[in-house]
Coordinates of N, CA and C in Angstrom, one line a residue:
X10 N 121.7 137.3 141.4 CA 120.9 136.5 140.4 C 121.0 135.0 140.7
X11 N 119.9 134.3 140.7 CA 120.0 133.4 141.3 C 120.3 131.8 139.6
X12 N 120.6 130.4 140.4 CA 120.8 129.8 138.9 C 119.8 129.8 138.3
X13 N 118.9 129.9 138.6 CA 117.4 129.3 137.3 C 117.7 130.7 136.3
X14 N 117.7 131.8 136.7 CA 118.1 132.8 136.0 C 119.1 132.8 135.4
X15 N 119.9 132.5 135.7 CA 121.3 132.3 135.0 C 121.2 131.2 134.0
X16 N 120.8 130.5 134.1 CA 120.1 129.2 133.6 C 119.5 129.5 132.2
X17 N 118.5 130.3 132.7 CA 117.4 130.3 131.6 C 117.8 131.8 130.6
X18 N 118.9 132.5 131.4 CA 119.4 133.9 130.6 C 120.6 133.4 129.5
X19 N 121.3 131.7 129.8 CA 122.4 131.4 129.1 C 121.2 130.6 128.4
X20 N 120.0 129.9 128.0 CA 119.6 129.6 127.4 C 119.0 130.3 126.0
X21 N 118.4 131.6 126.8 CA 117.4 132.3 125.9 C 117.9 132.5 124.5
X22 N 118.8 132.6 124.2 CA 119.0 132.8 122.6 C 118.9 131.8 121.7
X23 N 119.0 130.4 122.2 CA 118.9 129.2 121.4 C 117.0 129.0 121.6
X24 N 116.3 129.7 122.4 CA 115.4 129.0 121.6 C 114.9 129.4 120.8
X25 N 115.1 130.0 119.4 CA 114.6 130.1 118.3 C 114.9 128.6 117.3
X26 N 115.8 127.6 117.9 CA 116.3 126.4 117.2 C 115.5 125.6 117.1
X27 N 114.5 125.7 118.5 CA 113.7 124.4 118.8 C 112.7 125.3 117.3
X28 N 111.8 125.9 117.0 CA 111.2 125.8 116.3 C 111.5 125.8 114.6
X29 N 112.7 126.2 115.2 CA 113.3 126.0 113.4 C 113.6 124.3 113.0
X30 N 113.9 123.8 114.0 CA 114.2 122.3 114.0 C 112.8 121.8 113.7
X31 N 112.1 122.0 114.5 CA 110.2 121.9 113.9 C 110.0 121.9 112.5
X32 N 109.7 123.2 111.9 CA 109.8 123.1 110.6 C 110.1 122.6 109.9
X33 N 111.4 122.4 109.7 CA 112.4 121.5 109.0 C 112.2 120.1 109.1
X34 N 111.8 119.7 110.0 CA 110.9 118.5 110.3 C 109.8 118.6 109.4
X35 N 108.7 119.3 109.6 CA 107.5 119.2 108.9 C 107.4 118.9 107.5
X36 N 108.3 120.1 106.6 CA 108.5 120.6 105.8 C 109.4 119.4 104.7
X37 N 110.3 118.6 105.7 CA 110.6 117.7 104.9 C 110.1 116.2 105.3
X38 N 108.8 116.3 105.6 CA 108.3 115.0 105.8 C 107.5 114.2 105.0
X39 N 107.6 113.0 104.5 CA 106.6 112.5 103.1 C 105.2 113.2 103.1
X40 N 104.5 113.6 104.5 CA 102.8 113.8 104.1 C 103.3 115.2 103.8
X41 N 104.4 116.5 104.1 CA 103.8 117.6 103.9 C 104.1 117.6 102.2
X42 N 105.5 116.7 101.6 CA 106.0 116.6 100.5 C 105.0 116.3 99.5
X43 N 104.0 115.2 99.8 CA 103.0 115.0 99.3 C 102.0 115.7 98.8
X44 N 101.5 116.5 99.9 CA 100.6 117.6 99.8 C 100.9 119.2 98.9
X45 N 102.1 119.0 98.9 CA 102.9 120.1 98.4 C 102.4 120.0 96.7
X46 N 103.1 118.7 96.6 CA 102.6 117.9 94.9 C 101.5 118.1 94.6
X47 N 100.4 117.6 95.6 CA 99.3 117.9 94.9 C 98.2 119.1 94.9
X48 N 99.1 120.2 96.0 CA 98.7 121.8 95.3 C 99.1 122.3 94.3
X49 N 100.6 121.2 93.4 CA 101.4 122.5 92.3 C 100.5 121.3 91.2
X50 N 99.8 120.3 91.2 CA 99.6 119.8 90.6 C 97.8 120.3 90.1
X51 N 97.5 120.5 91.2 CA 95.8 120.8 91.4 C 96.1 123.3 91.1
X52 N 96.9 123.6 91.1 CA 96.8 124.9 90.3 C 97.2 125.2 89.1
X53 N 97.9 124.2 89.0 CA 98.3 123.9 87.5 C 97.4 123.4 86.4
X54 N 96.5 122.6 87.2 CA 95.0 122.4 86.1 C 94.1 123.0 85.9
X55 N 94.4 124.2 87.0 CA 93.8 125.4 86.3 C 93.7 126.0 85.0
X56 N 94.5 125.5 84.3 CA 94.8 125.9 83.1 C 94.0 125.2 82.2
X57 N 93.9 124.1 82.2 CA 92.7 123.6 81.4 C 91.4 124.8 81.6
X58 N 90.6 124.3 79.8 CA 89.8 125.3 80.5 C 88.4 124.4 80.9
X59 N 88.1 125.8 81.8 CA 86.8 125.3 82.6 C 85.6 125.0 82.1
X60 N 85.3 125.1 81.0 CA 84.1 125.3 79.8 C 84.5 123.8 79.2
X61 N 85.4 123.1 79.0 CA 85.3 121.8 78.4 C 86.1 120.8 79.8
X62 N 86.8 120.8 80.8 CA 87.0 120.0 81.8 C 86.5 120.6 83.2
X63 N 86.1 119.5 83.8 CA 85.5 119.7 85.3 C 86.7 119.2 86.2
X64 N 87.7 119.4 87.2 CA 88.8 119.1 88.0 C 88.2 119.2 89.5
X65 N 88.1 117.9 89.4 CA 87.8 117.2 91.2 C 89.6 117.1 91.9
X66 N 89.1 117.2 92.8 CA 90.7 117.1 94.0 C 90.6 116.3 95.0
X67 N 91.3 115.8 95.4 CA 91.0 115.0 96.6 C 89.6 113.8 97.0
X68 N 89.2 113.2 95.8 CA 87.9 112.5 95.9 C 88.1 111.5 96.9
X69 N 87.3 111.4 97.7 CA 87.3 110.0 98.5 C 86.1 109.7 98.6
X70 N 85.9 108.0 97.8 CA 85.0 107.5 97.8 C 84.8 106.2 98.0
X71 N 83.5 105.3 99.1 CA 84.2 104.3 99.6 C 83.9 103.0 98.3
X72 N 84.8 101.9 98.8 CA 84.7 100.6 98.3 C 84.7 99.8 99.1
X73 N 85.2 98.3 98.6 CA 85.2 97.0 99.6 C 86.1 97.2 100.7
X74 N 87.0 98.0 100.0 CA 88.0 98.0 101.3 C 87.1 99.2 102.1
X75 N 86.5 99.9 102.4 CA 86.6 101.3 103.1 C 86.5 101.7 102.3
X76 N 87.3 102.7 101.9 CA 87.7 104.1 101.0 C 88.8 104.1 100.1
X77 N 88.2 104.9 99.4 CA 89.9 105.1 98.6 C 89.8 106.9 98.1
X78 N 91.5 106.9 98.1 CA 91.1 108.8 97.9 C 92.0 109.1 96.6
X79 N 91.6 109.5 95.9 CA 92.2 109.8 94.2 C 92.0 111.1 94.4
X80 N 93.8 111.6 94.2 CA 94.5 113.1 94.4 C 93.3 114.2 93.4
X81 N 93.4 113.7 92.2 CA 92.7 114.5 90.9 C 91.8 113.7 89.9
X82 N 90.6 114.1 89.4 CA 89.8 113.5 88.1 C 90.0 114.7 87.3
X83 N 89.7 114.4 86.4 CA 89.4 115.4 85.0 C 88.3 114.6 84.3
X84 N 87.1 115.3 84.4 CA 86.5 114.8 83.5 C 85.9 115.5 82.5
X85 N 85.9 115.3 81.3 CA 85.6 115.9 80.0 C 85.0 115.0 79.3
X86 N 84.6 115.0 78.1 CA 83.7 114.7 77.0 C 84.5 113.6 75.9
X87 N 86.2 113.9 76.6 CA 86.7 112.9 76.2 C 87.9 112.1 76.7
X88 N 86.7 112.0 77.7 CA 87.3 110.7 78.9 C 87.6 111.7 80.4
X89 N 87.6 110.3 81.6 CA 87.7 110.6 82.6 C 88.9 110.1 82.9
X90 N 90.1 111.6 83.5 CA 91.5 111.2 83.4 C 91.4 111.0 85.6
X91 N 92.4 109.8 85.3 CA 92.2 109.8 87.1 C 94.0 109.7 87.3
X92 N 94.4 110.9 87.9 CA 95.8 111.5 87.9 C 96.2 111.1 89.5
X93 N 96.8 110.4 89.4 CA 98.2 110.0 90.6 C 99.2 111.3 90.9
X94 N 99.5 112.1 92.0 CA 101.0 113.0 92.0 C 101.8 112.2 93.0
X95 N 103.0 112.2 92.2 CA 104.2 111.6 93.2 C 105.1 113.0 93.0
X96 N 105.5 113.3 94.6 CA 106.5 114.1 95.0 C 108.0 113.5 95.3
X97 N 109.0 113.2 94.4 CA 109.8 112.6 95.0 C 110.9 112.9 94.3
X98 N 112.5 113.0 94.7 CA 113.9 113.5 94.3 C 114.7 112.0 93.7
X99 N 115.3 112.1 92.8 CA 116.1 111.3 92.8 C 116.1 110.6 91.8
X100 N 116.3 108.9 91.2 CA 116.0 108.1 90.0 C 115.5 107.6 90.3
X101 N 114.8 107.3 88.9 CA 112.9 106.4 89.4 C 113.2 105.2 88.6
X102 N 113.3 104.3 89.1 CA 113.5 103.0 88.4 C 111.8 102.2 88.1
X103 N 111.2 101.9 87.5 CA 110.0 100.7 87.6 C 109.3 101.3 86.1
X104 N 108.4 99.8 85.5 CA 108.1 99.8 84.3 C 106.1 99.3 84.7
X105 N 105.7 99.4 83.9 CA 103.8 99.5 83.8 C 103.3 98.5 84.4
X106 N 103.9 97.7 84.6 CA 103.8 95.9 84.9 C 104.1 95.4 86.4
X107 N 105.4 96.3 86.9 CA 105.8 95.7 88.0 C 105.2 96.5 89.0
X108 N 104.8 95.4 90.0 CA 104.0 95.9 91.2 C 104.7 96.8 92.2
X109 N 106.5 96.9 92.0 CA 107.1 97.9 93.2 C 108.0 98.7 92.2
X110 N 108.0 100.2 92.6 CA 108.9 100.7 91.8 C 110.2 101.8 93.1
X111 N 111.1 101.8 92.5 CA 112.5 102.1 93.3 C 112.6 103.7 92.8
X112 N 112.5 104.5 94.3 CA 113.4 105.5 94.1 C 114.9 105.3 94.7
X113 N 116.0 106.3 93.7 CA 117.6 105.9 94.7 C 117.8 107.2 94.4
X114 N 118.7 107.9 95.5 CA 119.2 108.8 95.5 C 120.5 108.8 95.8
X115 N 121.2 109.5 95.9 CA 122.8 109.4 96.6 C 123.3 108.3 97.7
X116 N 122.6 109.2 98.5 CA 122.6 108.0 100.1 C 121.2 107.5 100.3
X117 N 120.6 107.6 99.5 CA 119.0 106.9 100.0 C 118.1 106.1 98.8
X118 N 117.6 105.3 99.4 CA 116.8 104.3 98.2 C 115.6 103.8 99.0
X119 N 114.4 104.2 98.2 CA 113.2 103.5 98.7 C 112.1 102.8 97.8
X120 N 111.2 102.1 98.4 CA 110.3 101.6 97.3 C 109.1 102.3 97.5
X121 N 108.4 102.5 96.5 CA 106.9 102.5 96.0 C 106.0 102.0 95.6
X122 N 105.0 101.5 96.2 CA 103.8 101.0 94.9 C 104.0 101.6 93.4
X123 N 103.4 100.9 92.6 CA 103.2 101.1 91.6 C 102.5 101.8 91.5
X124 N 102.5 103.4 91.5 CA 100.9 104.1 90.7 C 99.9 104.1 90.3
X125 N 100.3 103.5 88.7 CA 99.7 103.1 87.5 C 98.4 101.8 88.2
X126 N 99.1 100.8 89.2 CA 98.4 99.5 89.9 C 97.3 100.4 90.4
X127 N 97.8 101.6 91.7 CA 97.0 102.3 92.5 C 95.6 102.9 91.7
X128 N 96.0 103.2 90.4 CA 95.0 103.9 89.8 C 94.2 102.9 88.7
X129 N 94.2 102.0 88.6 CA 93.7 101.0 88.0 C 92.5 100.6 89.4
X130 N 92.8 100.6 90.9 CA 91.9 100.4 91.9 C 90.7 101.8 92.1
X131 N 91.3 103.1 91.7 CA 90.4 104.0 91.7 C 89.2 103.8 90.5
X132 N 89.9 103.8 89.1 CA 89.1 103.2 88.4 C 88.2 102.6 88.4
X133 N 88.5 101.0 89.0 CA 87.4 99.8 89.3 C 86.4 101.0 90.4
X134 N 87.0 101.2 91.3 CA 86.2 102.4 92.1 C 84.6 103.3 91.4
X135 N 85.3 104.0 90.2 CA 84.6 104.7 89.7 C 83.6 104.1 88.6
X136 N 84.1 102.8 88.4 CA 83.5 101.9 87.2 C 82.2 101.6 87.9
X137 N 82.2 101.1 88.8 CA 81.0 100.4 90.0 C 80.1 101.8 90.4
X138 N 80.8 103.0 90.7 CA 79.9 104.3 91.1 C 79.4 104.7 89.6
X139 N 79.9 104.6 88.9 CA 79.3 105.6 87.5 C 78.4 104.6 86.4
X140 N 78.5 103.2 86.7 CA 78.1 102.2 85.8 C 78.6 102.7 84.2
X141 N 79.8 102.8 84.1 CA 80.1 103.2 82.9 C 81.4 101.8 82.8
X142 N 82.2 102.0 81.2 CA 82.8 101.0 80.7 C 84.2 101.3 81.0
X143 N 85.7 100.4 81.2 CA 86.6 101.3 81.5 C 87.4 102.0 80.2
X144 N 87.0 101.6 79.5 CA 87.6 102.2 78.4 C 87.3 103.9 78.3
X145 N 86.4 104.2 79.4 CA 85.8 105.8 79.7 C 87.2 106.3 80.2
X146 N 88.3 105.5 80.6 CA 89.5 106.3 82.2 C 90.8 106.2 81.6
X147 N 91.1 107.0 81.6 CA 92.4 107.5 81.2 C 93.4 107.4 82.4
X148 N 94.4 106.6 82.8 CA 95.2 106.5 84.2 C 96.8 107.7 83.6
X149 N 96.7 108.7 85.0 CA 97.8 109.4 84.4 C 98.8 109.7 85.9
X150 N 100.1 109.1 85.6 CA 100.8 109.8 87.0 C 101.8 110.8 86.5
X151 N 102.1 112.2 87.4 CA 102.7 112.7 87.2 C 103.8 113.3 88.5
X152 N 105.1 113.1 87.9 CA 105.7 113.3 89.1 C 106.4 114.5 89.4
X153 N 106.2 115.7 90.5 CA 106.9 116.7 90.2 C 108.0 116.9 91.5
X154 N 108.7 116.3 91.5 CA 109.4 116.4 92.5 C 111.0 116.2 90.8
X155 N 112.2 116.5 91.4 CA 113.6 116.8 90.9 C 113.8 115.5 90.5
X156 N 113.2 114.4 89.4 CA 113.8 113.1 89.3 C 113.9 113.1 88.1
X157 N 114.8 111.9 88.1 CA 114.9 111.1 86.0 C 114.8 110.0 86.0
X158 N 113.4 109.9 85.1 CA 113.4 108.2 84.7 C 114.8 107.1 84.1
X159 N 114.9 106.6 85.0 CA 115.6 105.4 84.9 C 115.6 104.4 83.8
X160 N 114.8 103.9 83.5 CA 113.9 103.2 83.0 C 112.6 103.5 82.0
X161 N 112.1 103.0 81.4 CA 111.5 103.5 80.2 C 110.3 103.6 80.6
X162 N 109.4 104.7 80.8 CA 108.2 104.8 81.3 C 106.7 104.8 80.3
X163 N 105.8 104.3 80.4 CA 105.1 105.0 79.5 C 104.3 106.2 79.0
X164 N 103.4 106.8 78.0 CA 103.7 108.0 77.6 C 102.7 108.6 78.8
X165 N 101.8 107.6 79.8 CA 100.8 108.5 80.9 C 101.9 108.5 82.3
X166 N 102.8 108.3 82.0 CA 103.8 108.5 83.3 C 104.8 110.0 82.7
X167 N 104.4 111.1 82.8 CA 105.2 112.1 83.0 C 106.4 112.9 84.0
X168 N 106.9 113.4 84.0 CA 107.6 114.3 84.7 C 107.2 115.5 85.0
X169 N 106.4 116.4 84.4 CA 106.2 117.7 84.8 C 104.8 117.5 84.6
X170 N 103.8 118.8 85.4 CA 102.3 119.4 85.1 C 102.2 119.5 84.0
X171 N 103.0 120.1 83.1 CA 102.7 120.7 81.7 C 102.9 119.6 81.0
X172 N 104.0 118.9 80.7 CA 103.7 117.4 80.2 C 102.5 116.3 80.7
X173 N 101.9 116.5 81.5 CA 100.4 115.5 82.3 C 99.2 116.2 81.1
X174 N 99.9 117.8 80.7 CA 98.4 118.8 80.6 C 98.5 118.1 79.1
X175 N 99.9 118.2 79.0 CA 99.9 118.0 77.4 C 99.2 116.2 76.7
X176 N 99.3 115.7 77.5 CA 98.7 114.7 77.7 C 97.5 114.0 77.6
X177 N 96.6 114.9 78.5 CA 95.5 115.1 78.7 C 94.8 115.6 77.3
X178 N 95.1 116.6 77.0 CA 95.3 117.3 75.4 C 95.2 116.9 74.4
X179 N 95.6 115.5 74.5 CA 96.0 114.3 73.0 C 95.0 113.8 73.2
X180 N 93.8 113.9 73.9 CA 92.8 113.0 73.9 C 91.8 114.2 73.5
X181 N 91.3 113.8 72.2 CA 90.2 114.6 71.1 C 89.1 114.5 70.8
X182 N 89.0 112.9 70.9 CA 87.6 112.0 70.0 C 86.5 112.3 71.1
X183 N 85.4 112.8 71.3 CA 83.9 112.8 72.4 C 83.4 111.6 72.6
X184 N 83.3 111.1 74.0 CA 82.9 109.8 74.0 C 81.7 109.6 74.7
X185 N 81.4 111.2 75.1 CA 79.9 111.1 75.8 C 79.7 112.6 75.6
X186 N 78.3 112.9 76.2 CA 77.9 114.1 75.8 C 77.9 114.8 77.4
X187 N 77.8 116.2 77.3 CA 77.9 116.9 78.1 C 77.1 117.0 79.7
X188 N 75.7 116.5 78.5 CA 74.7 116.2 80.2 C 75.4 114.8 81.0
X189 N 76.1 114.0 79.8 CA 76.9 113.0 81.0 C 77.9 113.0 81.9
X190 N 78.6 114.4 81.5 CA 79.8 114.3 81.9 C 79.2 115.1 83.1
X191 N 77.8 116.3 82.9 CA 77.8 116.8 84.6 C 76.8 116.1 85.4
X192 N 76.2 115.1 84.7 CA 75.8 113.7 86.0 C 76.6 113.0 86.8
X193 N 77.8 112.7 85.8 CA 79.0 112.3 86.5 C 79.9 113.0 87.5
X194 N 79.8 114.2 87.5 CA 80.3 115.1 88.0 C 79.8 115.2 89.2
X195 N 78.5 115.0 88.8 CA 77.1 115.1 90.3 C 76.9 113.8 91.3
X196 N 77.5 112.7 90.2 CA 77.4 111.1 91.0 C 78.7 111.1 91.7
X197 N 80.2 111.8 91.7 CA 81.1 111.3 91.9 C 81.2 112.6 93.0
X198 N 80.3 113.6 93.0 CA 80.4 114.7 94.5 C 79.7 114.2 95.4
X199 N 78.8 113.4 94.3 CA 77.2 112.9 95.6 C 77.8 111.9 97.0
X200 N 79.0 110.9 95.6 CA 79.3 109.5 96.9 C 80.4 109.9 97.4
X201 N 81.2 111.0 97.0 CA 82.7 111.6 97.7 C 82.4 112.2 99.5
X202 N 83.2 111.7 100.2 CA 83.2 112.0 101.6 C 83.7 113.7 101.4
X203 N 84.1 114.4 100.3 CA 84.3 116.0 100.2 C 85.2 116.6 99.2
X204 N 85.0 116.2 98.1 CA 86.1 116.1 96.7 C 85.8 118.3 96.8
X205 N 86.7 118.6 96.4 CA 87.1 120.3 95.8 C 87.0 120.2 94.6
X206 N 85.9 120.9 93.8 CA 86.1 121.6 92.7 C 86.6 122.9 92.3
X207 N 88.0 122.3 91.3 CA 88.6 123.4 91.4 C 88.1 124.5 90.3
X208 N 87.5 123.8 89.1 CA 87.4 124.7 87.9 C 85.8 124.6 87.6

């Protein structure tokens, strides 16, 4: 037996590591963590029902800058909710105002935009495509990743899906009628580079 053989015969068992090492890479990387959030967040609004809310996913629609891409809409008859998902572990420090907010964890600490900022720019986004008023937009972040507010959040910054739903829920009063909400529905698929309807 010559060395390549020997070589590649004292090798052969370890490579099942290289692709497990792969994975584990992927799997804990901010874009797959991200994406993760916003499928438990986008089956979970399944639950709303389909007969009084319409659930866009992934809208991307341009502005001054380019584009901008808003994870979720809801829109209903009373109001259009434009939902932020943060996937993230650990303590969430930041308050409605401040422009950076702090995750910490054991051994790790990082910053974030503000959300709540991020979704005030979707907004202006949707204000300019829909010619409507903003008092139409309901801004909602929800985070489902393992964390605890730090700091005092307010009541459209949640922790769980079902707290976002319940949320969503508290809003009762009709602020438009039905043919508007599926014009809207039809203006905001028309200018979207490929939004998903989920419901």
């Amino acid at each position: 037996m010559d060395m390549t053989s020997i070589i590649f015969n004292a090798l052969q068992p370890l490579c099942w590591i290289i692709p497990v090492i792969l994975i584990l890479f992927f799997i804990t990387s901010p874009w797959f963590k991200g994406r993760a959030g916003e499928l438990i967040v986008h089956y979970r609004l399944k639950l709303l029902s389909a007969k009084h809310y319409k659930v866009l996913t992934n809208v991307t629609l341009p502005n001054e800058n380019g584009a901008t891409q808003i994870a979720h809409l809801v829109v209903s008859q009373c109001g259009i909710f434009v939902v932020e998902t943060i996937n993230i572990k650990g303590w969430i420090f930041g308050g409605a105002d401040q422009p950076i907010w702090q995750q910490a964890s054991f051994n790790h600490s990082s910053v974030f935009k503000n959300p709540l900022h991020q979704n005030e720019k979707h907004i202006k986004t949707l204000q300019y495509l829909l010619g409507v008023d903003e008092t139409v937009f309901h801004s909602a972040v929800v985070f489902v990743g393992d964390c605890t507010f730090k700091t005092e959040m307010p009541d459209n910054v949640v922790k769980s899906v079902s707290a976002m739903i319940r949320y969503i829920n508290t809003f009762k009063t009709p602020l438009f009628t039905e043919q508007q909400l599926l014009q809207w529905v039809a203006s905001i698929e028309g200018a979207s580079f490929g939004p998903d309807l989920c419901n």
